[in-house]
CSV table of N, CA and C in Angstrom, one decimal:
chain,number,residue,atom,x,y,z
A,1,UNK,N,1.1,-1.2,0.1
A,1,UNK,CA,-0.2,-0.1,0.0
A,1,UNK,C,1.0,1.2,0.0
A,2,UNK,N,0.4,2.1,-0.7
A,2,UNK,CA,1.1,3.6,-0.8
A,2,UNK,C,0.2,4.3,0.1
A,3,UNK,N,1.2,5.6,0.8
A,3,UNK,CA,0.9,6.6,1.4
A,3,UNK,C,-0.5,7.4,0.7
A,4,UNK,N,-1.1,8.0,1.6
A,4,UNK,CA,-2.5,8.9,0.9
A,4,UNK,C,-1.4,10.3,0.3
A,5,UNK,N,-2.0,10.5,-0.8
A,5,UNK,CA,-1.3,11.4,-1.8
A,5,UNK,C,-1.6,12.8,-1.1
A,6,UNK,N,-0.5,13.7,-1.0
A,6,UNK,CA,-0.3,15.1,-0.4
A,6,UNK,C,-1.8,15.7,-1.1
A,7,UNK,N,-2.5,16.3,-0.4
A,7,UNK,CA,-3.7,17.2,-0.7
A,7,UNK,C,-3.1,18.5,-1.6
A,8,UNK,N,-3.9,18.6,-2.6
A,8,UNK,CA,-3.8,19.6,-3.5
A,8,UNK,C,-5.1,20.4,-3.8
A,9,UNK,N,-5.8,20.0,-2.9
A,9,UNK,CA,-7.6,20.4,-3.3
A,9,UNK,C,-7.8,21.9,-3.2
A,10,UNK,N,-7.0,22.8,-3.3
A,10,UNK,CA,-7.2,24.2,-3.4
A,10,UNK,C,-7.0,24.6,-5.0
A,11,UNK,N,-6.6,23.7,-5.9
A,11,UNK,CA,-5.9,24.1,-7.4
A,11,UNK,C,-6.8,23.0,-8.2
A,12,UNK,N,-7.2,23.1,-9.2
A,12,UNK,CA,-7.4,22.2,-10.1
A,12,UNK,C,-6.7,20.7,-10.0
A,13,UNK,N,-7.1,19.6,-10.5
A,13,UNK,CA,-6.6,18.3,-10.5
A,13,UNK,C,-5.3,18.3,-11.2
A,14,UNK,N,-3.9,17.7,-11.0
A,14,UNK,CA,-2.8,17.9,-12.0
A,14,UNK,C,-3.3,16.8,-12.7
A,15,UNK,N,-2.9,16.9,-14.0
A,15,UNK,CA,-2.9,15.7,-15.1
A,15,UNK,C,-2.0,14.8,-14.4
A,16,UNK,N,-2.1,13.4,-14.5
A,16,UNK,CA,-3.3,12.8,-15.5
A,16,UNK,C,-4.4,12.5,-14.5
A,17,UNK,N,-4.4,12.7,-13.5
A,17,UNK,CA,-5.7,12.6,-12.3
A,17,UNK,C,-6.9,13.1,-12.9
A,18,UNK,N,-7.9,12.3,-12.9
A,18,UNK,CA,-9.3,12.8,-13.4
A,18,UNK,C,-10.2,13.5,-12.4
A,19,UNK,N,-11.2,14.4,-12.7
A,19,UNK,CA,-11.8,15.3,-11.6
A,19,UNK,C,-12.3,14.5,-10.4
A,20,UNK,N,-12.9,13.3,-10.7
A,20,UNK,CA,-13.6,12.6,-10.0
A,20,UNK,C,-12.6,11.8,-8.9
A,21,UNK,N,-11.4,11.6,-9.4
A,21,UNK,CA,-10.6,11.3,-8.3
A,21,UNK,C,-10.0,12.3,-7.5
A,22,UNK,N,-9.9,13.6,-8.0
A,22,UNK,CA,-9.4,14.7,-7.5
A,22,UNK,C,-10.6,15.3,-6.2
A,23,UNK,N,-11.7,14.8,-6.5
A,23,UNK,CA,-12.8,15.2,-5.5
A,23,UNK,C,-12.8,14.3,-4.3
A,24,UNK,N,-12.3,12.8,-4.5
A,24,UNK,CA,-12.5,12.1,-3.7
A,24,UNK,C,-11.0,12.1,-2.9
A,25,UNK,N,-10.0,12.8,-3.3
A,25,UNK,CA,-8.5,13.0,-2.6
A,25,UNK,C,-9.0,14.0,-1.7
A,26,UNK,N,-9.6,15.2,-2.1
A,26,UNK,CA,-10.0,16.2,-1.1
A,26,UNK,C,-10.9,15.7,-0.2
A,27,UNK,N,-11.8,14.8,-0.5
A,27,UNK,CA,-13.0,14.6,0.7
A,27,UNK,C,-12.1,13.6,1.8
A,28,UNK,N,-11.4,12.5,1.2
A,28,UNK,CA,-10.4,12.0,2.2
A,28,UNK,C,-9.6,12.6,2.9
A,29,UNK,N,-8.9,13.5,2.2
A,29,UNK,CA,-7.8,14.4,3.0
A,29,UNK,C,-8.5,15.1,4.2
A,30,UNK,N,-9.8,15.8,3.7
A,30,UNK,CA,-10.2,16.6,4.6
A,30,UNK,C,-10.8,15.8,5.9
A,31,UNK,N,-11.5,14.6,5.9
A,31,UNK,CA,-11.5,13.5,6.8
A,31,UNK,C,-10.4,13.1,7.8
A,32,UNK,N,-9.4,12.6,6.9
A,32,UNK,CA,-8.4,12.1,7.5
A,32,UNK,C,-7.5,13.2,8.5
A,33,UNK,N,-7.8,14.6,8.0
A,33,UNK,CA,-7.4,15.7,8.9
A,33,UNK,C,-8.0,15.7,10.3
A,34,UNK,N,-9.4,15.8,10.1
A,34,UNK,CA,-10.4,15.9,11.0
A,34,UNK,C,-10.1,14.6,12.0
A,35,UNK,N,-9.8,13.4,11.5
A,35,UNK,CA,-9.2,12.2,12.3
A,35,UNK,C,-8.4,12.5,13.0
A,36,UNK,N,-7.1,12.9,12.3
A,36,UNK,CA,-5.8,13.3,12.9
A,36,UNK,C,-6.2,14.5,14.2
A,37,UNK,N,-6.8,15.3,14.3
A,37,UNK,CA,-7.2,15.9,15.0
A,37,UNK,C,-8.1,15.8,16.2
A,38,UNK,N,-8.3,14.2,16.2
A,38,UNK,CA,-9.0,13.9,17.2
A,38,UNK,C,-10.9,13.8,17.1
A,39,UNK,N,-11.0,13.8,15.9
A,39,UNK,CA,-12.6,14.3,15.7
A,39,UNK,C,-13.3,13.0,15.3
A,40,UNK,N,-12.8,11.7,15.6
A,40,UNK,CA,-13.5,10.5,15.2
A,40,UNK,C,-12.7,9.8,14.0
A,41,UNK,N,-13.3,8.3,14.1
A,41,UNK,CA,-12.7,7.6,13.0
A,41,UNK,C,-13.3,8.0,11.6
A,42,UNK,N,-12.5,7.5,10.4
A,42,UNK,CA,-13.0,8.0,9.0
A,42,UNK,C,-14.4,7.5,8.9
A,43,UNK,N,-14.6,6.4,9.3
A,43,UNK,CA,-15.9,6.0,9.3
A,43,UNK,C,-17.1,7.0,9.6
A,44,UNK,N,-16.9,7.5,10.8
A,44,UNK,CA,-17.6,8.6,11.6
A,44,UNK,C,-17.7,9.7,10.8
A,45,UNK,N,-16.6,10.2,9.8
A,45,UNK,CA,-16.5,11.5,9.6
A,45,UNK,C,-17.1,11.5,8.0
A,46,UNK,N,-17.2,10.0,7.4
A,46,UNK,CA,-17.9,10.3,6.2
A,46,UNK,C,-19.1,9.3,6.1
A,47,UNK,N,-19.4,8.7,7.2
A,47,UNK,CA,-20.5,8.0,7.2
A,47,UNK,C,-20.7,6.7,6.6
A,48,UNK,N,-19.6,6.1,6.0
A,48,UNK,CA,-19.4,4.6,5.5
A,48,UNK,C,-19.0,3.6,6.4
A,49,UNK,N,-19.1,2.5,6.1
A,49,UNK,CA,-18.6,1.5,6.7
A,49,UNK,C,-16.9,1.2,6.1
A,50,UNK,N,-16.2,0.7,7.0
A,50,UNK,CA,-14.9,0.4,6.6
A,50,UNK,C,-14.7,-0.3,5.1
A,51,UNK,N,-15.6,-1.1,5.1
A,51,UNK,CA,-15.7,-1.9,3.6
A,51,UNK,C,-16.2,-0.9,2.5
A,52,UNK,N,-17.0,-0.1,2.7
A,52,UNK,CA,-17.2,0.9,1.5
A,52,UNK,C,-16.4,1.8,1.4
A,53,UNK,N,-15.4,2.3,2.6
A,53,UNK,CA,-14.5,3.1,2.2
A,53,UNK,C,-13.2,2.5,1.5
A,54,UNK,N,-12.9,1.3,1.8
A,54,UNK,CA,-12.1,0.3,0.8
A,54,UNK,C,-12.3,0.2,-0.5
A,55,UNK,N,-13.9,-0.2,-0.4
A,55,UNK,CA,-14.3,0.0,-2.1
A,55,UNK,C,-14.1,1.1,-2.7
A,56,UNK,N,-14.4,2.3,-2.3
A,56,UNK,CA,-14.3,3.6,-2.8
A,56,UNK,C,-12.7,3.9,-3.0
A,57,UNK,N,-11.9,3.7,-2.3
A,57,UNK,CA,-10.9,4.0,-2.3
A,57,UNK,C,-10.3,3.1,-3.5
A,58,UNK,N,-10.5,1.9,-3.5
A,58,UNK,CA,-9.8,0.9,-4.6
A,58,UNK,C,-10.7,1.5,-6.0
A,59,UNK,N,-12.0,2.2,-5.9
A,59,UNK,CA,-12.4,2.7,-7.2
A,59,UNK,C,-11.5,3.9,-7.6
A,60,UNK,N,-11.0,4.8,-6.7
A,60,UNK,CA,-10.7,6.0,-7.1
A,60,UNK,C,-9.4,6.5,-6.8
A,61,UNK,N,-8.8,5.8,-5.6
A,61,UNK,CA,-7.2,5.7,-5.1
A,61,UNK,C,-6.8,4.6,-4.9
A,62,UNK,N,-6.6,3.6,-6.0
A,62,UNK,CA,-6.3,2.1,-5.5
A,62,UNK,C,-4.7,2.2,-4.9
A,63,UNK,N,-4.7,1.2,-3.9
A,63,UNK,CA,-3.5,1.3,-3.4
A,63,UNK,C,-3.1,2.1,-2.3
A,64,UNK,N,-3.9,3.3,-2.0
A,64,UNK,CA,-3.4,4.4,-0.8
A,64,UNK,C,-4.3,3.4,0.5
A,65,UNK,N,-3.1,3.7,1.5
A,65,UNK,CA,-3.3,3.1,2.8
A,65,UNK,C,-4.5,4.0,3.7
A,66,UNK,N,-5.5,3.6,4.1
A,66,UNK,CA,-6.4,4.3,4.7
A,66,UNK,C,-6.5,3.7,6.3
A,67,UNK,N,-7.0,4.2,7.2
A,67,UNK,CA,-7.3,3.6,8.5
A,67,UNK,C,-8.4,3.2,8.6
A,68,UNK,N,-8.8,2.5,9.6
A,68,UNK,CA,-10.3,2.3,9.8
A,68,UNK,C,-11.3,1.4,9.1
A,69,UNK,N,-10.7,0.8,8.4
A,69,UNK,CA,-11.2,-0.3,7.2
A,69,UNK,C,-12.0,-1.5,8.0
A,70,UNK,N,-11.5,-1.7,9.0
A,70,UNK,CA,-12.2,-2.7,9.8
A,70,UNK,C,-13.6,-2.2,10.8
A,71,UNK,N,-13.7,-1.0,10.6
A,71,UNK,CA,-14.8,-0.4,11.5
A,71,UNK,C,-16.5,-0.7,10.6
A,72,UNK,N,-17.3,-0.7,11.5
A,72,UNK,CA,-18.7,-0.9,11.0
A,72,UNK,C,-19.3,0.6,10.7
A,73,UNK,N,-20.3,0.4,9.5
A,73,UNK,CA,-21.0,1.8,9.4
A,73,UNK,C,-21.2,2.4,10.7
A,74,UNK,N,-21.2,3.6,10.8
A,74,UNK,CA,-22.1,4.5,11.8
A,74,UNK,C,-23.6,4.4,11.7
A,75,UNK,N,-23.9,4.9,12.9
A,75,UNK,CA,-25.4,5.0,12.8
A,75,UNK,C,-26.0,6.4,12.1
A,76,UNK,N,-27.0,6.4,11.3
A,76,UNK,CA,-27.4,7.4,10.7
A,76,UNK,C,-28.7,8.2,11.7
A,77,UNK,N,-28.7,9.7,11.9
A,77,UNK,CA,-29.8,9.7,12.4
A,77,UNK,C,-30.7,10.2,11.6
A,78,UNK,N,-32.1,10.7,11.8
A,78,UNK,CA,-33.3,10.9,11.2
A,78,UNK,C,-33.1,11.7,9.8
A,79,UNK,N,-32.3,13.0,10.2
A,79,UNK,CA,-31.9,14.0,9.2
A,79,UNK,C,-31.2,13.1,8.2
A,80,UNK,N,-30.0,12.6,8.7
A,80,UNK,CA,-29.2,11.6,7.8
A,80,UNK,C,-29.7,11.2,6.9
A,81,UNK,N,-30.8,10.4,7.2
A,81,UNK,CA,-31.4,9.1,6.7
A,81,UNK,C,-32.2,9.8,5.5
A,82,UNK,N,-33.0,11.2,6.0
A,82,UNK,CA,-33.7,11.8,5.0
A,82,UNK,C,-33.0,12.0,3.9
A,83,UNK,N,-31.5,12.7,4.0
A,83,UNK,CA,-31.1,13.3,3.2
A,83,UNK,C,-30.4,12.1,2.3
A,84,UNK,N,-30.0,11.0,2.8
A,84,UNK,CA,-29.7,9.9,2.0
A,84,UNK,C,-30.6,9.5,1.2
A,85,UNK,N,-31.8,9.2,1.5
A,85,UNK,CA,-32.9,8.9,0.7
A,85,UNK,C,-33.1,9.9,-0.3
A,86,UNK,N,-33.1,11.5,0.2
A,86,UNK,CA,-33.5,12.3,-0.9
A,86,UNK,C,-32.3,12.2,-2.1
A,87,UNK,N,-31.2,12.1,-2.1
A,87,UNK,CA,-29.7,12.3,-2.7
A,87,UNK,C,-30.2,10.7,-3.8
A,88,UNK,N,-30.5,9.8,-3.2
A,88,UNK,CA,-30.7,8.4,-3.6
A,88,UNK,C,-31.9,8.9,-4.7
A,89,UNK,N,-33.1,9.1,-4.3
A,89,UNK,CA,-34.3,9.4,-4.9
A,89,UNK,C,-33.9,10.3,-6.1
A,90,UNK,N,-33.4,11.5,-5.9
A,90,UNK,CA,-33.4,12.5,-6.8
A,90,UNK,C,-31.9,12.0,-7.8
A,91,UNK,N,-31.2,11.2,-7.7
A,91,UNK,CA,-29.7,11.2,-8.1
A,91,UNK,C,-30.1,10.5,-9.7
A,92,UNK,N,-31.0,9.6,-10.0
A,92,UNK,CA,-31.4,9.1,-11.1
A,92,UNK,C,-30.3,8.0,-11.5
A,93,UNK,N,-29.5,7.6,-10.5
A,93,UNK,CA,-28.4,6.5,-10.9
A,93,UNK,C,-28.6,5.6,-9.6
A,94,UNK,N,-28.2,4.1,-9.8
A,94,UNK,CA,-28.0,3.3,-8.6
A,94,UNK,C,-26.8,2.6,-8.9
A,95,UNK,N,-25.7,3.3,-8.6
A,95,UNK,CA,-24.3,3.1,-8.5
A,95,UNK,C,-23.6,3.1,-7.1
A,96,UNK,N,-22.4,2.2,-6.9
A,96,UNK,CA,-21.8,2.5,-5.9
A,96,UNK,C,-21.4,3.9,-5.3
A,97,UNK,N,-21.1,4.5,-6.4
A,97,UNK,CA,-20.8,5.9,-6.2
A,97,UNK,C,-21.6,6.8,-5.6
A,98,UNK,N,-23.2,6.4,-6.6
A,98,UNK,CA,-24.2,7.0,-5.8
A,98,UNK,C,-24.5,6.8,-4.4
A,99,UNK,N,-24.4,5.9,-4.1
A,99,UNK,CA,-24.6,5.3,-2.6
A,99,UNK,C,-23.6,6.1,-1.6
A,100,UNK,N,-22.3,5.8,-1.8
A,100,UNK,CA,-21.3,6.2,-1.1
A,100,UNK,C,-21.5,7.9,-0.9
A,101,UNK,N,-21.7,8.5,-2.2
A,101,UNK,CA,-21.8,10.1,-2.1
A,101,UNK,C,-23.1,10.5,-1.2
A,102,UNK,N,-24.3,9.6,-1.3
A,102,UNK,CA,-25.3,10.0,-0.7
A,102,UNK,C,-25.0,10.2,0.8
A,103,UNK,N,-24.3,9.0,1.2
A,103,UNK,CA,-24.1,9.0,2.6
A,103,UNK,C,-23.1,9.8,3.0
A,104,UNK,N,-22.3,10.1,2.6
A,104,UNK,CA,-21.1,11.2,2.7
A,104,UNK,C,-21.7,12.5,2.8
A,105,UNK,N,-22.7,12.7,1.8
A,105,UNK,CA,-23.3,14.1,1.7
A,105,UNK,C,-24.2,14.1,2.7
A,106,UNK,N,-25.0,13.1,3.3
A,106,UNK,CA,-25.8,13.2,4.2
A,106,UNK,C,-24.9,13.6,5.6
A,107,UNK,N,-24.2,12.7,5.8
A,107,UNK,CA,-23.3,13.0,7.0
A,107,UNK,C,-22.3,14.4,7.1
A,108,UNK,N,-21.8,14.7,6.1
A,108,UNK,CA,-21.3,15.9,6.4
A,108,UNK,C,-22.0,17.2,6.2
A,109,UNK,N,-23.3,17.0,5.6
A,109,UNK,CA,-24.8,18.3,5.9
A,109,UNK,C,-24.6,18.4,7.5
A,110,UNK,N,-24.6,17.5,8.2
A,110,UNK,CA,-24.7,17.7,9.7
A,110,UNK,C,-23.5,18.9,10.3
A,111,UNK,N,-22.5,19.0,9.6
A,111,UNK,CA,-21.3,19.8,10.0
A,111,UNK,C,-21.8,21.6,10.2
A,112,UNK,N,-21.1,22.4,10.3
A,112,UNK,CA,-21.5,23.6,10.4
A,112,UNK,C,-21.0,24.7,9.6
A,113,UNK,N,-20.5,24.4,8.7
A,113,UNK,CA,-19.9,25.3,7.6
A,113,UNK,C,-20.7,24.8,6.1
A,114,UNK,N,-20.3,25.7,5.2
A,114,UNK,CA,-21.0,25.3,4.4
A,114,UNK,C,-20.6,24.1,3.4
A,115,UNK,N,-21.5,23.2,2.7
A,115,UNK,CA,-21.1,21.7,2.5
A,115,UNK,C,-20.1,21.4,2.0
A,116,UNK,N,-19.5,22.4,0.6
A,116,UNK,CA,-18.3,22.3,0.2
A,116,UNK,C,-17.3,22.2,1.2
A,117,UNK,N,-17.2,23.1,2.1
A,117,UNK,CA,-16.2,23.5,3.0
A,117,UNK,C,-15.7,22.0,3.8
A,118,UNK,N,-17.2,21.6,4.3
A,118,UNK,CA,-16.8,20.5,5.2
A,118,UNK,C,-16.8,19.2,4.6
A,119,UNK,N,-16.7,19.0,3.0
A,119,UNK,CA,-16.4,17.9,2.2
A,119,UNK,C,-14.8,18.3,2.0
A,120,UNK,N,-14.2,19.4,2.2
A,120,UNK,CA,-13.0,19.7,2.0
A,120,UNK,C,-12.5,20.0,0.4
A,121,UNK,N,-13.7,20.3,-0.3
A,121,UNK,CA,-13.6,21.0,-1.8
A,121,UNK,C,-13.2,22.1,-1.6
A,122,UNK,N,-12.3,22.6,-2.9
A,122,UNK,CA,-12.0,24.0,-2.8
A,122,UNK,C,-13.3,25.2,-3.0
A,123,UNK,N,-14.4,24.7,-3.7
A,123,UNK,CA,-15.2,25.7,-3.7
A,123,UNK,C,-16.7,25.1,-3.9
A,124,UNK,N,-17.8,25.9,-3.8
A,124,UNK,CA,-19.0,25.4,-4.0
A,124,UNK,C,-19.2,25.1,-5.6
A,125,UNK,N,-18.4,25.6,-6.4
A,125,UNK,CA,-18.5,25.2,-7.9
A,125,UNK,C,-18.0,23.7,-8.1
A,126,UNK,N,-16.8,23.1,-7.3
A,126,UNK,CA,-16.4,22.1,-7.5
A,126,UNK,C,-17.6,21.1,-6.6
A,127,UNK,N,-18.1,21.5,-5.7
A,127,UNK,CA,-19.2,20.5,-5.4
A,127,UNK,C,-20.4,20.2,-6.3
A,128,UNK,N,-20.8,21.4,-7.1
A,128,UNK,CA,-21.7,21.1,-7.9
A,128,UNK,C,-21.3,20.2,-9.2
A,129,UNK,N,-19.9,20.7,-9.5
A,129,UNK,CA,-19.3,19.7,-10.6
A,129,UNK,C,-19.6,18.2,-10.3
A,130,UNK,N,-19.0,17.6,-8.9
A,130,UNK,CA,-18.8,16.3,-8.3
A,130,UNK,C,-20.5,15.9,-8.5
A,131,UNK,N,-21.3,16.8,-8.0
A,131,UNK,CA,-22.8,16.2,-8.0
A,131,UNK,C,-23.2,15.9,-9.3
A,132,UNK,N,-22.9,16.9,-10.4
A,132,UNK,CA,-23.4,17.0,-12.0
A,132,UNK,C,-22.9,15.4,-12.5
A,133,UNK,N,-21.6,15.2,-11.7
A,133,UNK,CA,-20.8,13.9,-12.6
A,133,UNK,C,-21.3,12.6,-11.9
A,134,UNK,N,-21.6,12.5,-10.6
A,134,UNK,CA,-21.8,11.3,-10.4
A,134,UNK,C,-23.5,11.3,-9.7
A,135,UNK,N,-24.0,12.3,-9.8
A,135,UNK,CA,-25.8,12.3,-9.3
A,135,UNK,C,-26.3,13.5,-10.3
A,136,UNK,N,-26.5,13.0,-11.5
A,136,UNK,CA,-26.9,14.0,-12.6
A,136,UNK,C,-28.3,14.3,-12.2
A,137,UNK,N,-29.1,13.4,-11.6
A,137,UNK,CA,-30.8,14.1,-11.4
A,137,UNK,C,-30.5,14.6,-10.3
A,138,UNK,N,-30.0,14.5,-9.7
A,138,UNK,CA,-30.0,15.7,-8.1
A,138,UNK,C,-29.3,16.9,-8.7
A,139,UNK,N,-28.2,16.9,-9.6
A,139,UNK,CA,-27.7,18.5,-9.9
A,139,UNK,C,-29.1,19.1,-11.0
A,140,UNK,N,-30.0,17.9,-11.7
A,140,UNK,CA,-30.8,18.6,-12.4
A,140,UNK,C,-32.1,19.3,-11.6
A,141,UNK,N,-32.5,18.6,-10.4
A,141,UNK,CA,-33.5,18.8,-9.3
A,141,UNK,C,-33.1,20.2,-8.7
A,142,UNK,N,-31.9,20.7,-8.6
A,142,UNK,CA,-31.4,21.7,-8.2
A,142,UNK,C,-31.4,22.8,-9.4
A,143,UNK,N,-32.4,23.3,-10.0
A,143,UNK,CA,-32.5,24.0,-11.2
A,143,UNK,C,-32.3,25.3,-10.9
A,144,UNK,N,-32.6,25.7,-9.7
A,144,UNK,CA,-32.4,27.3,-9.3
A,144,UNK,C,-30.9,27.6,-8.4
A,145,UNK,N,-30.0,26.6,-8.5
A,145,UNK,CA,-28.6,26.6,-8.0
A,145,UNK,C,-28.9,27.3,-6.8
A,146,UNK,N,-29.6,26.5,-6.0
A,146,UNK,CA,-29.6,26.8,-4.6
A,146,UNK,C,-28.4,26.3,-3.8
A,147,UNK,N,-28.1,26.5,-2.8
A,147,UNK,CA,-27.0,26.2,-2.0
A,147,UNK,C,-27.2,24.6,-1.4
A,148,UNK,N,-26.2,23.8,-1.7
A,148,UNK,CA,-26.6,22.3,-1.6
A,148,UNK,C,-27.5,21.8,-0.3
A,149,UNK,N,-26.7,22.5,0.7
A,149,UNK,CA,-27.4,22.0,2.3
A,149,UNK,C,-29.0,22.4,2.4
A,150,UNK,N,-29.2,23.6,1.9
A,150,UNK,CA,-30.2,24.4,1.8
A,150,UNK,C,-31.4,23.6,0.9
A,151,UNK,N,-30.9,23.2,0.0
A,151,UNK,CA,-31.4,22.5,-1.0
A,151,UNK,C,-32.0,21.5,-0.4
A,152,UNK,N,-31.2,20.4,-0.1
A,152,UNK,CA,-31.5,19.1,1.0
A,152,UNK,C,-32.7,19.5,1.6
A,153,UNK,N,-32.4,20.5,2.8
A,153,UNK,CA,-33.6,20.6,3.6
A,153,UNK,C,-34.8,21.1,3.2
A,154,UNK,N,-34.8,21.8,2.1
A,154,UNK,CA,-36.1,22.5,1.4
A,154,UNK,C,-36.9,21.2,0.9
A,155,UNK,N,-36.2,20.4,0.2
A,155,UNK,CA,-36.8,19.4,-0.2
A,155,UNK,C,-37.4,18.4,0.7
A,156,UNK,N,-36.8,18.3,1.8
A,156,UNK,CA,-37.3,17.2,2.9
A,156,UNK,C,-38.5,17.9,3.6
A,157,UNK,N,-38.5,19.3,3.5
A,157,UNK,CA,-39.6,20.1,4.3
A,157,UNK,C,-40.6,19.9,3.6
A,158,UNK,N,-40.6,19.6,2.1
A,158,UNK,CA,-41.9,19.5,1.3
A,158,UNK,C,-42.5,18.6,1.6
A,159,UNK,N,-42.0,17.4,2.1
A,159,UNK,CA,-42.6,16.3,2.7
A,159,UNK,C,-43.6,16.7,3.9
A,160,UNK,N,-44.5,16.5,3.9
A,160,UNK,CA,-45.3,17.0,5.0
A,160,UNK,C,-45.2,16.1,6.3
A,161,UNK,N,-44.8,14.7,6.0
A,161,UNK,CA,-44.5,13.9,7.2
A,161,UNK,C,-43.0,14.4,7.9
A,162,UNK,N,-42.6,15.2,7.5
A,162,UNK,CA,-41.3,15.7,8.2
A,162,UNK,C,-41.2,16.7,8.5
A,163,UNK,N,-41.2,17.0,10.1
A,163,UNK,CA,-41.3,18.1,10.6
A,163,UNK,C,-39.8,19.2,10.5
A,164,UNK,N,-38.6,18.8,10.1
A,164,UNK,CA,-37.7,19.5,10.2
A,164,UNK,C,-37.6,20.5,9.1
A,165,UNK,N,-37.3,21.7,9.1
A,165,UNK,CA,-37.2,23.1,8.5
A,165,UNK,C,-36.0,23.6,7.7
A,166,UNK,N,-35.0,24.0,8.8
A,166,UNK,CA,-33.9,24.9,8.6
A,166,UNK,C,-32.5,23.8,8.5
A,167,UNK,N,-31.8,24.1,7.6
A,167,UNK,CA,-30.4,23.3,7.8
A,167,UNK,C,-29.9,23.4,9.0
A,168,UNK,N,-29.3,22.6,9.8
A,168,UNK,CA,-28.9,22.2,11.1
A,168,UNK,C,-28.1,23.6,12.0
A,169,UNK,N,-27.3,24.4,10.6
A,169,UNK,CA,-26.5,25.6,11.3
A,169,UNK,C,-26.9,26.8,10.5
A,170,UNK,N,-27.9,27.0,10.0
A,170,UNK,CA,-28.3,28.3,9.4
A,170,UNK,C,-28.3,29.5,10.1
A,171,UNK,N,-28.8,29.1,11.3
A,171,UNK,CA,-28.8,30.5,12.1
A,171,UNK,C,-27.5,31.0,12.9
A,172,UNK,N,-26.6,30.0,12.5
A,172,UNK,CA,-25.3,30.5,13.2
A,172,UNK,C,-24.2,31.0,11.8
A,173,UNK,N,-24.7,30.8,10.8
A,173,UNK,CA,-24.0,31.2,9.5
A,173,UNK,C,-23.9,32.6,8.9
A,174,UNK,N,-22.6,33.0,8.8
A,174,UNK,CA,-22.5,34.5,8.5
A,174,UNK,C,-22.9,35.0,7.4
A,175,UNK,N,-23.5,33.8,6.5
A,175,UNK,CA,-23.9,34.0,5.2
A,175,UNK,C,-25.6,34.0,5.1
A,176,UNK,N,-26.3,33.9,6.5
A,176,UNK,CA,-27.6,33.6,6.4
A,176,UNK,C,-28.5,34.5,5.4
A,177,UNK,N,-28.2,35.5,5.4
A,177,UNK,CA,-29.0,36.6,4.6
A,177,UNK,C,-28.9,36.3,3.2
A,178,UNK,N,-27.9,35.8,2.8
A,178,UNK,CA,-27.7,35.4,1.3
A,178,UNK,C,-28.8,34.3,0.9
A,179,UNK,N,-29.0,33.4,1.9
A,179,UNK,CA,-29.7,32.2,1.7
A,179,UNK,C,-31.1,32.5,2.0
A,180,UNK,N,-31.5,33.5,2.9
A,180,UNK,CA,-32.9,33.7,3.2
A,180,UNK,C,-33.7,35.2,2.9
A,181,UNK,N,-32.8,35.5,1.8
A,181,UNK,CA,-33.2,37.1,1.5
A,181,UNK,C,-34.7,37.0,0.8
A,182,UNK,N,-35.6,38.2,1.2
A,182,UNK,CA,-36.7,38.0,0.6
A,182,UNK,C,-36.8,38.0,-1.2
A,183,UNK,N,-37.6,37.3,-1.4
A,183,UNK,CA,-37.7,36.7,-2.9
A,183,UNK,C,-38.3,38.1,-3.7
């Protein structure tokens, strides 16, 4: 096994690395940095089992060494389950990548910053590109280009059986006025 590549997430992917590979390098790098800071195992940071992490690694970063591959999947809160189901329903694809990304997006949407930041991506545009590449139906559903975390919670709230309405950290966000400006 080889060590994890140095993160280069603030810039476009160097050739010959494909954009999808670079996305996953950024996501793994960010989660590994959080793990190193004592915020929990990789499985907890990304919402996947060790077996799923190994499969994701093998698909996009073959031969890279990762910790915590022997751990089970963490439990999901009701919010995470709702986001996972929404992403998979809207994605329009039933691939391993879609299932992995649904779990990762749902887990990272529980964090306190913008979703692209909590994924370790360099910008919101990178998150949009990742979603267009791997979850095309989800990208098409967000035709007004709403911020992704807000989009997830708005979609969930449109289901009258679910009583949650604001994304978990909107009240603390410095950019709240941009998301909730009058129409």
